[in-house]
Each structure stands twice: as C-alpha cells, then as structure tokens.
CSV table of C-alpha atoms in Angstrom, one decimal:
chain,number,residue,atom,x,y,z
A,203,MET,CA,0.1,0.0,0.2
A,204,SER,CA,2.0,3.3,-1.2
A,205,THR,CA,1.7,6.5,1.2
A,206,GLU,CA,-1.3,8.1,-0.3
A,207,GLN,CA,-3.6,5.2,0.4
A,208,TYR,CA,-3.2,5.4,4.0
A,209,GLY,CA,-5.3,7.4,6.6
A,210,LYS,CA,-9.0,6.2,5.4
A,211,VAL,CA,-11.5,6.9,8.1
A,212,ASP,CA,-14.7,4.6,8.4
A,213,ILE,CA,-17.6,5.7,11.1
A,214,ARG,CA,-20.6,3.4,11.4
A,215,GLN,CA,-23.7,4.1,13.6
A,216,LEU,CA,-21.5,6.0,16.2
A,217,GLN,CA,-23.4,6.9,19.2
A,218,LEU,CA,-21.4,8.4,22.1
A,219,GLN,CA,-22.2,9.9,25.8
A,220,LEU,CA,-20.9,11.5,28.4
A,221,GLY,CA,-21.0,11.9,31.7
A,222,GLU,CA,-21.6,10.0,34.7
A,223,GLY,CA,-25.2,9.1,36.4
A,224,LYS,CA,-27.6,11.3,36.4
A,225,GLN,CA,-25.8,13.6,34.5
A,226,ARG,CA,-25.4,11.3,31.3
A,227,PHE,CA,-26.2,12.5,28.2
A,228,ASP,CA,-25.6,12.0,24.3
A,229,ALA,CA,-22.9,13.8,23.0
A,230,LEU,CA,-23.2,12.0,19.3
A,231,GLN,CA,-25.9,10.3,17.9
A,232,ASP,CA,-25.8,7.9,14.7
A,233,ILE,CA,-22.7,9.4,13.1
A,234,SER,CA,-21.9,7.6,9.5
A,235,LEU,CA,-19.0,9.0,7.6
A,236,THR,CA,-16.3,7.9,5.2
A,237,ILE,CA,-13.2,9.9,4.8
A,238,ALA,CA,-10.8,9.0,2.1
A,239,PRO,CA,-7.5,9.1,2.2
A,240,GLY,CA,-6.0,12.3,1.8
A,241,GLU,CA,-8.8,13.8,2.2
A,242,PHE,CA,-9.2,17.5,3.7
A,243,VAL,CA,-12.4,17.5,5.9
A,244,CYS,CA,-13.8,19.9,8.1
A,245,VAL,CA,-16.0,19.4,10.5
A,246,LEU,CA,-18.6,22.4,11.3
A,247,GLY,CA,-21.0,23.3,14.0
A,248,PRO,CA,-22.7,25.2,16.9
A,249,SER,CA,-20.6,25.3,20.1
A,250,GLY,CA,-21.7,22.3,22.4
A,251,CYS,CA,-22.7,20.4,19.3
A,252,GLY,CA,-19.9,17.1,19.7
A,253,LYS,CA,-17.3,18.4,17.1
A,254,SER,CA,-14.6,18.0,19.3
A,255,THR,CA,-16.2,14.8,20.8
A,256,LEU,CA,-16.1,13.5,17.6
A,257,LEU,CA,-12.3,14.1,17.2
A,258,GLY,CA,-11.9,12.5,20.6
A,259,ALA,CA,-12.9,9.5,19.7
A,260,LEU,CA,-10.9,9.3,16.2
A,261,ALA,CA,-8.0,10.3,18.6
A,262,GLY,CA,-9.0,7.2,20.7
A,263,HIS,CA,-9.5,9.4,24.0
A,264,LEU,CA,-13.0,8.6,24.0
A,265,PRO,CA,-14.7,5.8,24.3
A,266,VAL,CA,-17.6,4.7,21.9
A,267,SER,CA,-20.5,3.8,23.5
A,268,GLU,CA,-22.1,2.3,20.2
A,269,GLY,CA,-21.0,1.5,16.9
A,270,SER,CA,-17.5,1.8,15.2
A,271,VAL,CA,-14.5,4.0,14.4
A,272,GLN,CA,-11.6,2.7,12.0
A,273,VAL,CA,-8.5,3.9,10.8
A,274,ASP,CA,-7.1,1.9,7.4
A,275,GLY,CA,-10.0,-1.1,8.6
A,276,ILE,CA,-8.3,-1.1,12.1
A,277,PRO,CA,-10.7,-0.4,14.8
A,278,VAL,CA,-9.5,2.6,17.1
A,279,LYS,CA,-9.0,1.2,20.3
A,280,GLY,CA,-6.6,4.2,22.2
A,281,PRO,CA,-4.4,7.0,20.9
A,282,HIS,CA,-1.5,6.2,18.4
A,283,LEU,CA,1.0,7.7,16.6
A,284,ASP,CA,-1.0,7.3,13.3
A,285,ARG,CA,-3.8,9.7,14.3
A,286,GLY,CA,-1.9,13.1,15.3
A,287,LEU,CA,-3.8,15.8,17.1
A,288,VAL,CA,-3.3,19.7,17.2
A,289,PHE,CA,-5.2,21.4,19.7
A,290,GLN,CA,-6.4,25.3,19.9
A,291,HIS,CA,-3.7,26.0,22.2
A,292,HIS,CA,-0.2,24.5,21.5
A,293,THR,CA,1.0,22.1,24.3
A,294,LEU,CA,4.9,22.5,23.6
A,295,PHE,CA,7.3,22.1,26.5
A,296,PRO,CA,8.3,25.7,27.5
A,297,TRP,CA,11.7,24.5,29.0
A,298,LYS,CA,12.7,22.8,25.6
A,299,ARG,CA,14.0,24.5,22.6
A,300,VAL,CA,12.3,24.6,19.3
A,301,LEU,CA,14.4,21.8,17.7
A,302,ASP,CA,14.1,19.5,20.9
A,303,ASN,CA,10.0,20.0,21.2
A,304,VAL,CA,9.9,18.7,17.7
A,305,ALA,CA,12.1,15.8,18.0
A,306,PHE,CA,10.6,14.8,21.2
A,307,GLY,CA,8.2,12.0,19.7
A,308,LEU,CA,11.1,10.6,18.0
A,309,LYS,CA,13.1,10.6,21.1
A,310,MET,CA,10.4,8.5,22.8
A,311,GLN,CA,10.6,6.2,19.8
A,312,GLY,CA,14.3,5.3,20.5
A,313,ILE,CA,15.6,7.3,17.6
A,314,SER,CA,19.1,8.6,17.4
A,315,ARG,CA,20.0,12.0,18.3
A,316,ARG,CA,21.3,12.3,14.8
A,317,GLU,CA,18.3,11.4,12.8
A,318,ARG,CA,15.7,12.9,14.8
A,319,TYR,CA,17.4,16.4,14.9
A,320,ALA,CA,18.0,15.9,11.1
A,321,ARG,CA,14.0,15.2,10.7
A,322,ALA,CA,13.6,17.9,13.0
A,323,HIS,CA,15.0,20.2,10.8
A,324,GLU,CA,13.2,19.0,7.6
A,325,MET,CA,9.7,19.6,9.5
A,326,LEU,CA,10.8,23.4,10.6
A,327,GLN,CA,11.9,23.7,7.1
A,328,LEU,CA,8.6,22.5,5.7
A,329,VAL,CA,6.8,24.9,8.7
A,330,GLY,CA,9.2,27.9,7.3
A,331,LEU,CA,10.8,27.9,11.1
A,332,ALA,CA,14.1,26.6,10.2
A,333,ASP,CA,15.9,29.8,11.8
A,334,PHE,CA,14.0,29.4,15.1
A,335,ALA,CA,15.3,26.4,15.9
A,336,GLN,CA,17.1,26.9,19.2
A,337,SER,CA,14.6,29.4,20.1
A,338,TYR,CA,12.3,28.9,23.2
A,339,PRO,CA,8.3,28.9,22.7
A,340,ALA,CA,8.0,31.7,24.7
A,341,HIS,CA,10.0,33.6,22.4
A,342,LEU,CA,7.3,33.0,19.4
A,343,SER,CA,4.5,34.6,18.5
A,344,GLY,CA,1.1,32.4,18.7
A,345,GLY,CA,1.2,31.8,15.3
A,346,MET,CA,4.8,30.8,15.2
A,347,GLN,CA,3.9,28.0,18.2
A,348,GLN,CA,1.3,26.7,16.3
A,349,ARG,CA,3.3,25.9,13.7
A,350,VAL,CA,5.7,24.3,16.0
A,351,GLU,CA,3.1,22.4,17.1
A,352,ILE,CA,2.2,20.9,13.8
A,353,ALA,CA,5.8,19.9,12.9
A,354,ARG,CA,6.1,18.1,15.8
A,355,VAL,CA,2.7,16.3,14.8
A,356,LEU,CA,4.1,15.9,10.8
A,357,ILE,CA,7.6,14.6,12.2
A,358,ASN,CA,5.4,10.8,13.0
A,359,HIS,CA,4.2,11.0,9.6
A,360,PRO,CA,0.5,10.4,10.7
A,361,ARG,CA,-1.6,8.6,8.3
A,362,VAL,CA,-4.5,11.3,10.1
A,363,MET,CA,-4.2,14.6,11.2
A,364,LEU,CA,-6.9,15.7,13.9
A,365,MET,CA,-6.8,19.4,14.5
A,366,ASP,CA,-9.4,20.8,17.2
A,367,GLU,CA,-9.5,24.6,16.0
A,368,PRO,CA,-6.4,25.2,15.8
A,369,PHE,CA,-6.4,28.6,14.3
A,370,GLY,CA,-9.4,29.7,17.0
A,371,ALA,CA,-7.5,31.9,19.2
A,372,LEU,CA,-5.1,33.8,16.7
A,373,ASP,CA,-5.8,37.2,15.3
A,374,ALA,CA,-7.6,37.3,11.5
A,375,GLN,CA,-4.4,38.3,9.9
A,376,THR,CA,-2.4,35.5,11.2
A,377,ARG,CA,-5.3,33.2,10.8
A,378,LEU,CA,-5.3,33.5,7.4
A,379,LYS,CA,-1.7,33.0,7.3
A,380,MET,CA,-1.6,29.7,8.7
A,381,GLN,CA,-4.4,28.6,6.6
A,382,GLU,CA,-2.7,29.5,3.7
A,383,LEU,CA,0.6,27.7,5.6
A,384,LEU,CA,-1.7,24.5,6.2
A,385,LEU,CA,-2.9,24.1,2.8
A,386,GLU,CA,0.9,24.1,1.1
A,387,VAL,CA,2.0,21.6,3.8
A,388,TRP,CA,-0.6,19.2,3.2
A,389,ALA,CA,-0.4,19.4,-0.4
A,390,ARG,CA,3.1,18.4,0.1
A,391,ILE,CA,2.7,15.6,2.5
A,392,HIS,CA,-1.1,14.5,1.4
A,393,THR,CA,-1.8,13.2,5.2
A,394,THR,CA,-6.0,12.7,5.8
A,395,ILE,CA,-6.8,16.0,7.7
A,396,MET,CA,-9.8,16.2,10.2
A,397,PHE,CA,-10.4,19.8,10.7
A,398,ILE,CA,-12.8,21.1,13.4
A,399,THR,CA,-14.3,24.8,12.8
A,400,HIS,CA,-16.9,26.5,14.0
A,401,ASP,CA,-15.8,29.2,11.3
A,402,ILE,CA,-17.8,29.0,7.9
A,403,ASP,CA,-14.9,31.1,6.2
A,404,GLU,CA,-12.6,28.6,7.4
A,405,ALA,CA,-13.9,25.5,6.6
A,406,LEU,CA,-14.9,27.0,2.9
A,407,PHE,CA,-11.5,27.8,2.3
A,408,LEU,CA,-9.5,24.6,3.7
A,409,ALA,CA,-11.4,22.1,3.1
A,410,ASP,CA,-12.4,19.4,0.1
A,411,ARG,CA,-15.9,18.3,2.0
A,412,ILE,CA,-17.7,20.2,5.2
A,413,ILE,CA,-19.4,17.7,7.5
A,414,VAL,CA,-22.6,20.1,9.2
A,415,MET,CA,-23.7,18.8,12.6
A,416,SER,CA,-26.5,19.7,14.4
A,417,PRO,CA,-26.6,21.0,18.0
A,418,ARG,CA,-26.5,18.3,20.5
A,419,PRO,CA,-26.7,15.5,20.3
A,420,GLY,CA,-24.0,15.8,17.4
A,421,ARG,CA,-26.0,14.3,14.3
A,422,ILE,CA,-24.5,14.9,10.3
A,423,ILE,CA,-27.3,17.2,9.0
A,424,GLU,CA,-25.4,17.9,5.5
A,425,GLU,CA,-22.2,17.3,3.9
A,426,LEU,CA,-21.2,19.6,1.4
A,427,ARG,CA,-18.4,18.6,-1.2
A,428,LEU,CA,-16.7,21.7,-2.3
A,429,GLU,CA,-15.4,22.4,-6.2
A,430,PHE,CA,-13.1,25.3,-5.7
A,431,PRO,CA,-9.7,24.7,-7.4
A,432,ARG,CA,-6.8,24.3,-5.6
A,433,PRO,CA,-4.1,25.9,-4.8
A,434,ARG,CA,-6.7,28.5,-3.2
A,435,SER,CA,-6.1,32.4,-2.6
A,436,PRO,CA,-7.6,34.7,-0.2
A,437,THR,CA,-9.5,36.1,-3.2
A,438,LEU,CA,-11.7,32.9,-2.8
A,439,VAL,CA,-13.4,34.7,-0.1
A,440,THR,CA,-15.1,37.3,-2.3
A,441,SER,CA,-16.1,35.2,-5.1
A,442,PRO,CA,-19.9,34.6,-5.4
A,443,ALA,CA,-19.8,30.9,-5.0
A,444,PHE,CA,-18.3,31.4,-1.7
A,445,THR,CA,-20.6,33.5,-0.6
A,446,GLU,CA,-23.5,31.5,-1.8
A,447,LEU,CA,-22.3,28.7,0.0
A,448,LYS,CA,-21.6,30.8,3.1
A,449,ARG,CA,-25.0,32.0,3.0
A,450,HIS,CA,-26.5,28.1,2.7
A,451,CYS,CA,-24.2,27.2,5.7
A,452,LEU,CA,-25.3,30.0,7.8
A,453,ALA,CA,-28.6,28.8,7.2
A,454,LEU,CA,-27.7,24.8,8.0
A,455,LEU,CA,-26.8,26.3,11.7
A,456,HIS,CA,-29.6,28.2,12.5
A,457,PRO,CA,-32.8,26.2,12.7
A,458,GLU,CA,-35.2,29.2,12.6
A,459,THR,CA,-33.6,29.4,8.9
A,460,ARG,CA,-35.4,28.1,6.0
A,461,VAL,CA,-32.6,26.5,4.0
A,462,VAL,CA,-32.0,26.4,0.2
A,463,PRO,CA,-31.3,23.2,-1.0
A,464,LEU,CA,-28.0,23.2,-3.2
A,465,SER,CA,-29.6,21.5,-6.2
A,466,ARG,CA,-31.3,24.5,-6.3
A,467,LEU,CA,-28.5,27.1,-6.5
A,468,SER,CA,-26.0,28.2,-9.1
A,469,PRO,CA,-22.9,26.7,-9.4
A,470,LEU,CA,-21.8,30.4,-10.1
A,471,GLY,CA,-23.3,32.3,-7.2
A,472,ALA,CA,-26.2,33.5,-9.3
A,473,ALA,CA,-29.1,32.2,-7.2
A,474,ASN,CA,-31.6,33.8,-6.2
A,475,LEU,CA,-30.2,34.0,-2.4
A,476,THR,CA,-33.7,36.3,-1.2
A,477,GLU,CA,-35.3,32.8,-0.4
A,478,ILE,CA,-32.7,32.0,2.5
A,479,GLN,CA,-34.6,33.7,5.5
A,480,PHE,CA,-32.1,34.8,8.0
A,481,ALA,CA,-33.7,35.3,11.7
A,482,ILE,CA,-31.9,38.9,12.9
C-alpha cells in the first residue's frame, strides 16, 4: 500500500455518551462517515454540538458507546502515532527549545539524536521556522507556536491529522496566513485531515468536504463537497460561489431559517438568495 492510500477513516453508526449517572447525556447520535485517504474534511457546527467529541473518539481518547471507528480497517482502541492531534492551544514544552520540542516524539521512539534532529530540521523547514530551531516557545508569536505544534505532529508521519480549532485563538490576519500555510503543507504530505471549526469562512477556504453537524446530540445534517480549485488564494472568499455557500451554511446552522437545497443553487453563485430567510 503506498503512502497516498493510508488514512482512510470509517465511522459507522457512532453513538457516544458523556457524563456519569444522572448527568449522563448523548453527545453524538448515529454518526456515519467515510473519509478518503488524503482528503481534507472540515467538521462545522455550533458550540457544544459534539465536534470535539467526534475528534476525541477518532483520536482514541473517548470510548464509543455504540458503533465503530476505524482507520485503514483497524478499530480505534486508543491513541496512536498514526493519528496526530493538534489543539487550539499549543502543548509545547516551555523549557525545551523548538528543535527539541519537534524531535521529542522521535526521542520517545528511541531514534538516534542525529536522525531525530535531521528530521526535526526538515519539519521546521517545511513550516517556515528553520531559523528558530534554537528558540524557546515563549519567544515565538502565537502563529509560530502553532507552526511548531504542527511540525511536532507531522514528524511522526501520521496517517490522519486531527485538528481541533487550531487557529481559533489567533488574530484574523495570522489565522489566514496559518490557513494558507496548512494548505501548502498538506499539498506536500497528502495526509488525511479532519479539521474542527465553527468558522464558516475557514471551513469553506480549507476543505474538500464540509460535514455540518446539528446542535447536541450531534448528528450530521448535511455534507457539502467543495469544487473550488486548488491551490486556493484569499481572493476566494470574495467570489459569488463562496458567498452563496456561506449563506447556505449559515442557514443550516440556524434552525429558525429556511434552507435552500444546494440543488437549487447556481454553481456560479447566481441563485436567488432572497429565498434564504435569516432571523436577525
């Protein structure tokens, strides 16, 4: 099996409950989803809908109540290096230099100092931080810290990269730069990405496909396949087709709105959008 064929995700009739005793509740309900190797999928939904819970189940941090979660046909039973996880806030060791933070996973695997440093330098080059290898995390900006975090995950060559709102704490300009960087890196490594966000613009700019979830208990209410060509530039967000899909996503995320089916929307953004009623 070639590298490009690794990273297939199969989730079937997933049910997941959280809490104990009388406080126990349904977090996810009847989730079925297949992600192809190398696909970039964004999971979009309101706060508390179970997006991060779904990511936690795929990461192996949360046991499923019913159903199954598999990666490349192997059931997920717990965390594994094949599934790299990037959080909203970095988890770098503040007392270690950038190079040692990136190389840490390889050190835990018993890989020699020379090899792990060579590979860490390659990863830092990939994310544009080769000149900061000897810096400490506290000396970096928020965006640079997240780039180090991404490099630390990528050095393990994960089949699936799980990202839980990794740019949510960044300012708008830095966030856009990080999105562009992520797409550049992904175009090189071809790993499968599941990216959690509540930002519609971010999902539309990044994804091959968007999974839209309902309020709790989280269910998949629609899947949107995006045909925007790659590579993508920031000017995409001003296009009529982008605006049209954004309005459709807004309607999906607000139960009080009437959603126009995508089959009735023009591929070039020329549909009569007055049919989508927004409550203000």
